CSV table of C-alpha atoms in Angstrom, one decimal:
chain,number,residue,atom,x,y,z
A,1,MET,CA,-4.9,-22.1,14.0
A,2,HIS,CA,-7.6,-19.5,14.1
A,3,ALA,CA,-9.4,-20.0,10.8
A,4,PHE,CA,-11.7,-17.0,11.2
A,5,SER,CA,-11.4,-13.3,11.9
A,6,HIS,CA,-14.3,-11.0,12.8
A,7,GLY,CA,-14.1,-8.3,10.2
A,8,THR,CA,-14.2,-4.6,11.0
A,9,THR,CA,-17.0,-3.8,8.6
A,10,SER,CA,-19.4,-6.5,9.9
A,11,SER,CA,-19.8,-9.0,12.6
A,12,THR,CA,-19.6,-11.9,10.2
A,13,ALA,CA,-16.6,-14.3,10.6
A,14,VAL,CA,-14.3,-14.3,7.5
A,15,ALA,CA,-13.1,-17.6,6.3
A,16,VAL,CA,-9.5,-17.8,5.0
A,17,PRO,CA,-9.1,-20.2,2.1
A,18,PRO,CA,-6.6,-23.0,3.0
A,19,SER,CA,-4.3,-22.1,0.1
A,20,LEU,CA,-4.0,-18.5,1.6
A,21,ALA,CA,-4.1,-19.3,5.3
A,22,LEU,CA,-1.0,-18.4,7.3
A,23,PRO,CA,-1.3,-19.9,10.8
A,24,VAL,CA,1.7,-18.0,12.1
A,25,ILE,CA,-0.1,-14.7,11.3
A,26,GLU,CA,-3.3,-15.8,12.9
A,27,ASP,CA,-1.5,-17.1,16.1
A,28,VAL,CA,1.5,-14.7,16.6
A,29,PHE,CA,0.4,-11.4,15.2
A,30,PRO,CA,-2.7,-10.3,17.1
A,31,ARG,CA,-4.9,-7.9,15.1
A,32,GLN,CA,-4.9,-4.3,16.2
A,33,LEU,CA,-7.3,-1.5,15.3
A,34,HIS,CA,-7.1,2.2,15.9
A,35,THR,CA,-9.9,3.5,18.2
A,36,TYR,CA,-10.7,6.2,15.6
A,37,TRP,CA,-11.5,3.7,12.9
A,38,PRO,CA,-15.4,4.1,12.8
A,39,LYS,CA,-15.0,7.9,12.3
A,40,LEU,CA,-12.1,7.3,9.9
A,41,GLN,CA,-14.3,5.2,7.6
A,42,GLU,CA,-17.0,7.7,7.6
A,43,LYS,CA,-14.7,10.7,6.8
A,44,THR,CA,-12.8,8.9,4.1
A,45,ARG,CA,-16.0,7.9,2.4
A,46,GLN,CA,-17.0,11.6,2.5
A,47,TRP,CA,-13.6,12.7,1.2
A,48,LEU,CA,-13.9,10.4,-1.8
A,49,LEU,CA,-17.2,12.0,-2.7
A,50,GLU,CA,-16.0,15.6,-2.1
A,51,LYS,CA,-13.0,15.0,-4.3
A,52,ARG,CA,-15.0,13.2,-6.9
A,53,LEU,CA,-12.5,10.3,-6.9
A,54,MET,CA,-15.3,7.7,-7.2
A,55,PRO,CA,-18.8,8.1,-8.6
A,56,ALA,CA,-21.4,8.6,-5.8
A,57,ASP,CA,-23.1,5.3,-6.6
A,58,LYS,CA,-19.8,3.4,-6.4
A,59,VAL,CA,-18.9,5.0,-3.1
A,60,ARG,CA,-22.3,4.1,-1.6
A,61,GLU,CA,-22.2,0.5,-2.8
A,62,TYR,CA,-18.5,-0.4,-2.5
A,63,ALA,CA,-16.4,2.1,-0.4
A,64,ASP,CA,-17.0,0.5,3.0
A,65,GLY,CA,-16.6,-3.1,1.6
A,66,LEU,CA,-13.3,-2.3,0.0
A,67,CYS,CA,-11.9,-1.8,3.6
A,68,TYR,CA,-9.3,0.8,2.7
A,69,THR,CA,-9.6,2.5,6.0
A,70,ASP,CA,-9.4,-0.8,7.9
A,71,LEU,CA,-6.0,-1.4,6.3
A,72,MET,CA,-4.6,1.9,7.6
A,73,ALA,CA,-6.4,1.7,11.0
A,74,GLY,CA,-4.8,-1.7,11.6
A,75,TYR,CA,-1.3,-0.4,10.7
A,76,TYR,CA,-0.7,3.1,12.2
A,77,THR,CA,-2.3,2.4,15.5
A,78,THR,CA,-0.4,5.0,17.5
A,79,ALA,CA,-1.1,7.9,15.1
A,80,PRO,CA,-3.0,11.0,16.2
A,81,ASP,CA,-6.5,11.0,14.7
A,82,GLU,CA,-5.7,13.9,12.3
A,83,VAL,CA,-2.6,12.1,11.0
A,84,LEU,CA,-4.4,8.8,10.6
A,85,GLN,CA,-7.2,10.5,8.7
A,86,ALA,CA,-4.7,12.1,6.3
A,87,ILE,CA,-2.9,8.8,5.8
A,88,ALA,CA,-6.2,7.0,5.2
A,89,ASP,CA,-7.4,9.5,2.6
A,90,TYR,CA,-4.1,9.4,0.9
A,91,SER,CA,-4.2,5.5,0.9
A,92,ALA,CA,-7.8,5.6,-0.6
A,93,TRP,CA,-6.5,8.0,-3.3
A,94,PHE,CA,-3.6,5.6,-4.0
A,95,PHE,CA,-6.0,2.7,-4.6
A,96,VAL,CA,-8.1,4.8,-6.9
A,97,TRP,CA,-5.0,5.9,-8.8
A,98,ASP,CA,-3.9,2.3,-9.1
A,99,ASP,CA,-7.3,1.4,-10.6
A,100,ARG,CA,-7.1,4.3,-13.0
A,101,HIS,CA,-3.7,3.2,-14.1
A,102,ASP,CA,-5.0,-0.3,-14.8
A,103,ARG,CA,-8.0,1.0,-16.8
A,104,ASP,CA,-5.7,3.3,-18.8
A,105,VAL,CA,-3.6,0.3,-19.8
A,106,ILE,CA,-6.7,-1.8,-20.6
A,107,HIS,CA,-8.2,0.9,-22.8
A,108,GLY,CA,-5.0,2.0,-24.4
A,109,ARG,CA,-5.2,5.5,-23.0
A,110,LEU,CA,-1.5,6.4,-23.4
A,111,ALA,CA,-1.9,10.1,-23.8
A,112,ASP,CA,-4.2,10.3,-20.7
A,113,TRP,CA,-1.7,8.3,-18.7
A,114,ARG,CA,1.2,10.5,-19.7
A,115,ARG,CA,-0.7,13.7,-18.9
A,116,LEU,CA,-1.7,12.3,-15.5
A,117,ARG,CA,1.9,11.2,-14.8
A,118,TYR,CA,3.3,14.7,-15.5
A,119,ARG,CA,0.6,16.4,-13.5
A,120,LEU,CA,1.2,14.2,-10.4
A,121,HIS,CA,4.9,15.0,-10.5
A,122,ALA,CA,4.1,18.7,-10.6
A,123,ALA,CA,1.5,18.4,-7.8
A,124,LEU,CA,3.9,16.5,-5.6
A,125,ASP,CA,6.4,19.4,-5.8
A,126,SER,CA,3.8,22.1,-5.5
A,127,PRO,CA,0.6,20.7,-4.0
A,128,ARG,CA,-0.9,24.1,-3.0
A,129,HIS,CA,-1.0,25.2,-6.7
A,130,HIS,CA,-2.9,22.1,-7.7
A,131,LEU,CA,-5.7,22.0,-5.1
A,132,HIS,CA,-8.3,23.2,-7.6
A,133,HIS,CA,-7.0,21.3,-10.6
A,134,PRO,CA,-9.9,20.1,-12.8
A,135,ALA,CA,-8.7,16.5,-12.9
A,136,PRO,CA,-10.0,14.9,-9.6
A,137,LEU,CA,-7.0,12.6,-9.3
A,138,VAL,CA,-4.6,15.5,-9.4
A,139,ALA,CA,-6.6,17.8,-7.0
A,140,GLY,CA,-7.3,14.9,-4.6
A,141,PHE,CA,-3.6,14.0,-4.6
A,142,ALA,CA,-2.5,17.6,-4.0
A,143,HIS,CA,-5.0,17.9,-1.1
A,144,SER,CA,-3.8,14.7,0.5
A,145,VAL,CA,-0.1,15.5,0.0
A,146,LEU,CA,-0.5,19.0,1.4
A,147,ARG,CA,-2.0,17.5,4.6
A,148,LEU,CA,0.8,15.0,4.9
A,149,TYR,CA,3.4,17.8,4.5
A,150,SER,CA,1.9,19.7,7.5
A,151,PHE,CA,3.0,17.2,10.2
A,152,LEU,CA,6.8,17.1,10.0
A,153,PRO,CA,9.7,19.3,8.9
A,154,HIS,CA,10.6,20.1,5.2
A,155,THR,CA,13.3,17.5,5.3
A,156,TRP,CA,10.7,14.8,5.7
A,157,ASN,CA,8.5,16.3,3.0
A,158,ARG,CA,11.4,16.3,0.5
A,159,ARG,CA,12.2,12.7,1.3
A,160,PHE,CA,8.5,11.7,0.9
A,161,ALA,CA,8.4,13.6,-2.4
A,162,ARG,CA,11.6,12.0,-3.7
A,163,HIS,CA,10.2,8.5,-2.8
A,164,PHE,CA,6.9,9.2,-4.5
A,165,HIS,CA,8.5,10.6,-7.7
A,166,GLU,CA,10.1,7.2,-7.9
A,167,VAL,CA,6.7,5.5,-7.5
A,168,ILE,CA,5.2,7.5,-10.3
A,169,GLU,CA,8.0,6.5,-12.6
A,170,ALA,CA,7.7,2.9,-11.6
A,171,TYR,CA,4.1,3.0,-12.5
A,172,ASP,CA,5.1,4.4,-15.9
A,173,ARG,CA,7.5,1.4,-16.4
A,174,GLU,CA,4.6,-0.9,-15.5
A,175,PHE,CA,2.4,0.9,-18.1
A,176,ARG,CA,5.1,0.3,-20.8
A,177,ASN,CA,5.6,-3.3,-19.8
A,178,ARG,CA,1.9,-4.1,-19.9
A,179,THR,CA,1.5,-2.3,-23.2
A,180,ALA,CA,4.3,-4.4,-24.7
A,181,GLY,CA,3.2,-7.6,-23.0
A,182,TYR,CA,6.6,-7.8,-21.3
A,183,VAL,CA,6.9,-9.9,-18.1
A,184,PRO,CA,9.9,-8.8,-16.0
A,185,LYS,CA,12.3,-11.5,-14.8
A,186,VAL,CA,12.0,-12.3,-11.2
A,187,GLU,CA,14.7,-10.1,-9.7
A,188,GLU,CA,13.8,-7.2,-12.0
A,189,TYR,CA,10.2,-7.6,-10.9
A,190,LEU,CA,11.1,-7.7,-7.2
A,191,ALA,CA,13.0,-4.4,-7.6
A,192,LEU,CA,10.1,-2.8,-9.5
A,193,ARG,CA,7.6,-4.1,-7.0
A,194,ARG,CA,9.4,-2.3,-4.1
A,195,LEU,CA,8.6,0.9,-5.9
A,196,THR,CA,5.0,0.2,-7.2
A,197,PHE,CA,4.0,-1.1,-3.8
A,198,ALA,CA,5.6,2.0,-2.3
A,199,HIS,CA,7.6,0.3,0.3
A,200,TRP,CA,9.4,3.4,1.5
A,201,ILE,CA,6.3,5.6,1.3
A,202,TRP,CA,4.5,3.5,3.9
A,203,THR,CA,7.7,3.3,6.0
A,204,ASP,CA,8.1,7.1,5.8
A,205,LEU,CA,4.5,7.5,7.1
A,206,LEU,CA,5.5,5.7,10.3
A,207,GLU,CA,7.2,8.9,11.4
A,208,PRO,CA,4.2,11.3,11.4
A,209,SER,CA,2.3,8.5,13.1
A,210,VAL,CA,4.7,8.7,16.0
A,211,GLY,CA,5.1,12.5,15.9
A,212,CYS,CA,8.7,12.9,14.9
A,213,GLU,CA,11.2,12.6,12.0
A,214,LEU,CA,13.7,9.9,12.8
A,215,PRO,CA,17.4,10.8,12.3
A,216,GLU,CA,19.0,9.5,9.2
A,217,ALA,CA,21.4,7.3,11.3
A,218,VAL,CA,18.4,5.6,12.8
A,219,ARG,CA,16.4,5.2,9.6
A,220,LYS,CA,19.3,3.7,7.7
A,221,HIS,CA,20.6,1.5,10.5
A,222,PRO,CA,20.2,-2.1,9.5
A,223,ALA,CA,18.4,-2.9,12.8
A,224,TYR,CA,15.6,-0.5,11.8
A,225,ARG,CA,15.7,-0.8,8.0
A,226,ARG,CA,15.6,-4.6,7.9
A,227,PRO,CA,12.3,-5.2,9.7
A,228,ALA,CA,10.8,-2.2,7.8
A,229,LEU,CA,11.7,-3.9,4.5
A,230,LEU,CA,10.6,-7.3,5.6
A,231,SER,CA,7.2,-6.0,6.6
A,232,GLN,CA,6.7,-4.4,3.2
A,233,GLU,CA,8.0,-7.4,1.3
A,234,PHE,CA,5.5,-9.6,3.1
A,235,ALA,CA,2.7,-7.3,2.2
A,236,ALA,CA,3.7,-7.1,-1.5
A,237,TRP,CA,4.2,-10.8,-1.9
A,238,TYR,CA,1.1,-11.8,0.0
A,239,ASN,CA,-0.8,-9.4,-2.2
A,240,ASP,CA,0.7,-11.2,-5.3
A,241,LEU,CA,-0.5,-14.5,-3.9
A,242,CYS,CA,-4.0,-13.3,-3.2
A,243,SER,CA,-4.4,-11.3,-6.4
A,244,LEU,CA,-2.9,-13.8,-8.8
A,245,PRO,CA,-6.3,-15.0,-10.1
A,246,LYS,CA,-7.5,-11.4,-10.6
A,247,GLU,CA,-4.3,-10.5,-12.4
A,248,ILE,CA,-4.2,-13.5,-14.7
A,249,ALA,CA,-7.8,-12.8,-15.6
A,250,GLY,CA,-6.8,-9.2,-16.4
A,251,ASP,CA,-3.8,-10.0,-18.5
A,252,GLU,CA,-1.4,-8.5,-16.0
A,253,VAL,CA,2.3,-9.1,-16.3
A,254,HIS,CA,3.4,-7.8,-12.8
A,255,ASN,CA,3.0,-10.5,-10.3
A,256,LEU,CA,5.7,-12.7,-8.7
A,257,GLY,CA,3.7,-15.8,-9.7
A,258,ILE,CA,3.5,-14.7,-13.3
A,259,SER,CA,7.3,-14.0,-13.4
A,260,LEU,CA,8.0,-17.4,-11.9
A,261,ILE,CA,5.7,-19.2,-14.4
A,262,THR,CA,7.2,-17.2,-17.4
A,263,HIS,CA,10.9,-17.2,-16.6
A,264,GLN,CA,11.4,-20.2,-14.4
A,265,ALA,CA,9.0,-22.6,-16.1
A,266,LEU,CA,7.0,-23.2,-13.0
A,267,THR,CA,3.5,-24.5,-13.1
A,268,LEU,CA,0.8,-22.4,-11.5
A,269,GLU,CA,0.7,-24.7,-8.5
A,270,GLU,CA,4.5,-24.6,-8.2
A,271,ALA,CA,4.5,-20.8,-8.4
A,272,VAL,CA,1.9,-20.5,-5.7
A,273,ASP,CA,4.0,-22.8,-3.5
A,274,GLU,CA,7.1,-20.6,-4.1
A,275,ILE,CA,5.3,-17.4,-3.3
A,276,ARG,CA,4.1,-19.0,-0.1
A,277,ARG,CA,7.6,-20.1,0.8
A,278,ARG,CA,8.9,-16.6,0.3
A,279,VAL,CA,6.0,-15.1,2.3
A,280,GLU,CA,6.5,-17.5,5.2
A,281,LYS,CA,10.3,-16.8,5.2
A,282,CYS,CA,9.5,-13.1,5.4
A,283,ILE,CA,7.4,-13.6,8.5
A,284,HIS,CA,10.1,-15.7,10.3
A,285,ASP,CA,12.9,-13.4,9.3
A,286,PHE,CA,10.8,-10.4,10.6
A,287,LEU,CA,10.5,-12.1,14.0
A,288,ASP,CA,14.3,-12.2,14.3
A,289,ALA,CA,14.7,-8.7,12.9
A,290,GLU,CA,12.1,-7.4,15.3
A,291,ARG,CA,14.1,-8.5,18.3
A,292,ASP,CA,17.2,-6.7,16.9
A,293,ALA,CA,15.2,-3.6,16.3
A,294,LEU,CA,13.8,-3.5,19.9
A,295,ARG,CA,17.4,-4.0,21.2
A,296,PHE,CA,18.5,-1.1,19.0
A,297,ALA,CA,15.6,1.0,20.4
A,298,ASP,CA,16.7,0.2,23.9
A,299,GLU,CA,20.3,1.3,23.1
A,300,LEU,CA,19.0,4.7,22.0
A,301,ALA,CA,17.7,5.4,25.5
A,302,ASP,CA,20.9,7.0,26.7
A,303,GLY,CA,19.6,8.6,29.8
A,304,THR,CA,18.7,11.9,28.2
A,305,VAL,CA,15.2,13.1,27.5
A,306,ALA,CA,15.9,13.1,23.8
A,307,GLY,CA,17.3,9.6,23.9
A,308,ARG,CA,14.2,8.3,25.8
A,309,GLU,CA,11.9,10.0,23.3
A,310,LEU,CA,13.8,8.6,20.3
A,311,SER,CA,13.8,5.1,21.8
A,312,ALA,CA,10.0,5.3,22.4
A,313,ALA,CA,9.4,6.5,18.8
A,314,VAL,CA,11.5,3.7,17.3
A,315,ARG,CA,9.7,1.1,19.4
A,316,ALA,CA,6.3,2.5,18.2
A,317,CYS,CA,7.5,2.3,14.6
A,318,VAL,CA,8.6,-1.3,15.0
A,319,GLY,CA,5.2,-2.0,16.6
A,320,SER,CA,3.5,-0.6,13.6
A,321,MET,CA,5.7,-2.7,11.3
A,322,ARG,CA,4.4,-5.8,13.2
A,323,ASN,CA,0.8,-4.5,12.8
A,324,TRP,CA,1.3,-4.4,9.1
A,325,PHE,CA,1.4,-8.2,8.9
A,326,SER,CA,-2.1,-8.8,10.4
A,327,SER,CA,-3.6,-5.8,8.8
A,328,VAL,CA,-2.5,-6.8,5.3
A,329,TYR,CA,-3.5,-10.4,5.9
A,330,TRP,CA,-7.0,-9.8,7.0
A,331,PHE,CA,-7.5,-7.0,4.5
A,332,HIS,CA,-7.1,-9.5,1.7
A,333,HIS,CA,-9.8,-11.7,3.0
A,334,GLU,CA,-12.3,-8.9,3.9
A,335,SER,CA,-11.9,-6.4,1.1
A,336,GLY,CA,-14.1,-6.6,-2.0
A,337,ARG,CA,-11.1,-5.8,-4.0
A,338,TYR,CA,-10.0,-9.4,-4.1
A,339,MET,CA,-13.3,-11.2,-4.3
A,340,VAL,CA,-13.1,-11.8,-8.1
A,341,ASP,CA,-15.3,-14.9,-8.0
A,342,ASN,CA,-18.2,-12.6,-7.1
A,343,TRP,CA,-17.7,-10.2,-10.1
A,344,ASP,CA,-19.7,-10.5,-13.3
A,345,ASP,CA,-16.4,-10.1,-15.2
A,346,ARG,CA,-13.2,-11.3,-13.4
A,347,SER,CA,-11.1,-8.8,-15.3
A,348,THR,CA,-13.2,-5.8,-14.5
A,349,PRO,CA,-13.7,-4.7,-10.9
A,350,PRO,CA,-17.2,-3.5,-10.3
A,351,TYR,CA,-16.0,-0.6,-8.2
A,352,VAL,CA,-14.0,1.1,-10.9
A,353,ASN,CA,-15.0,3.8,-13.3
A,354,ASN,CA,-13.8,3.0,-16.8
A,355,GLU,CA,-13.7,6.7,-17.9
A,356,ALA,CA,-10.7,8.9,-17.6
A,357,ALA,CA,-12.6,11.3,-15.4
A,358,GLY,CA,-11.6,14.9,-15.8
A,359,GLU,CA,-8.9,14.1,-18.3
A,360,LYS,CA,-10.6,14.7,-21.6
């Protein structure tokens, strides 16, 4: 087992705590990184400043250490530079939005959250009309979405919008659950998690990264859909495993471990073991599903030019699904987002702004 990874933001080896170490990831999923990564990090940092999504002092001190660009550069490794930049900026926006949602819950800002929710729905449908919105989260979202909409046909854009409308509404359900102190039951939580983790958004973005919209018959084929879902489930559940201390400290109610403790009477140690079991099963199931997906890709190469191109695109997408495992894994051990033991207050991330910027 390789116990260390050399991080992308420094040459220092990163130790993985034994409770979170996954030898199969370290041995079977070699880490990949897009060659554009150094420029990506620089430009996303600049974009966060230009769009006023984080205060300048927070960007200077924390942006690189949060490793948001590392996560995307380790996933969409075949994407053209322009596409990867748009995805990375959108991902950085997503993390800022997630933090803002958390702070709105913590500070009881129901009216601010509702207003933001409605504005994001509107910006998703009409991003060009929201580019200069006074709320930085709305304007930054509109800018990132408009760039993503420029790569593929309107049919892809409509699908992306439909999926993200669902994500916004899932975040609203989380807001209401947390306000009421309601811990979803395990199956209810897992269904909600697929939306709040944006499983189908990250899967949709595989397509601009390979330069084509996949036909519906390919996207919905079990041989393609199963590894796509497993890669995202791994990411969501491993995130739950790593963020459990942070979320218990912050009185969260949305974590697989918290649901297991609340509704299945598991101890903390038993809940951690159960999450690990599910995570490890995801990995092994993916390895089987990956083989099926690559056979499916081979079948698409029917001797025509279009068939060869479609086959190559599907193989590239499946390769990125594989990349997601290592990228997510090392991200959780390199990003300052999960280093709660280094924070002055375990429930308050030092990189967040507690104000509802631009919303008053």
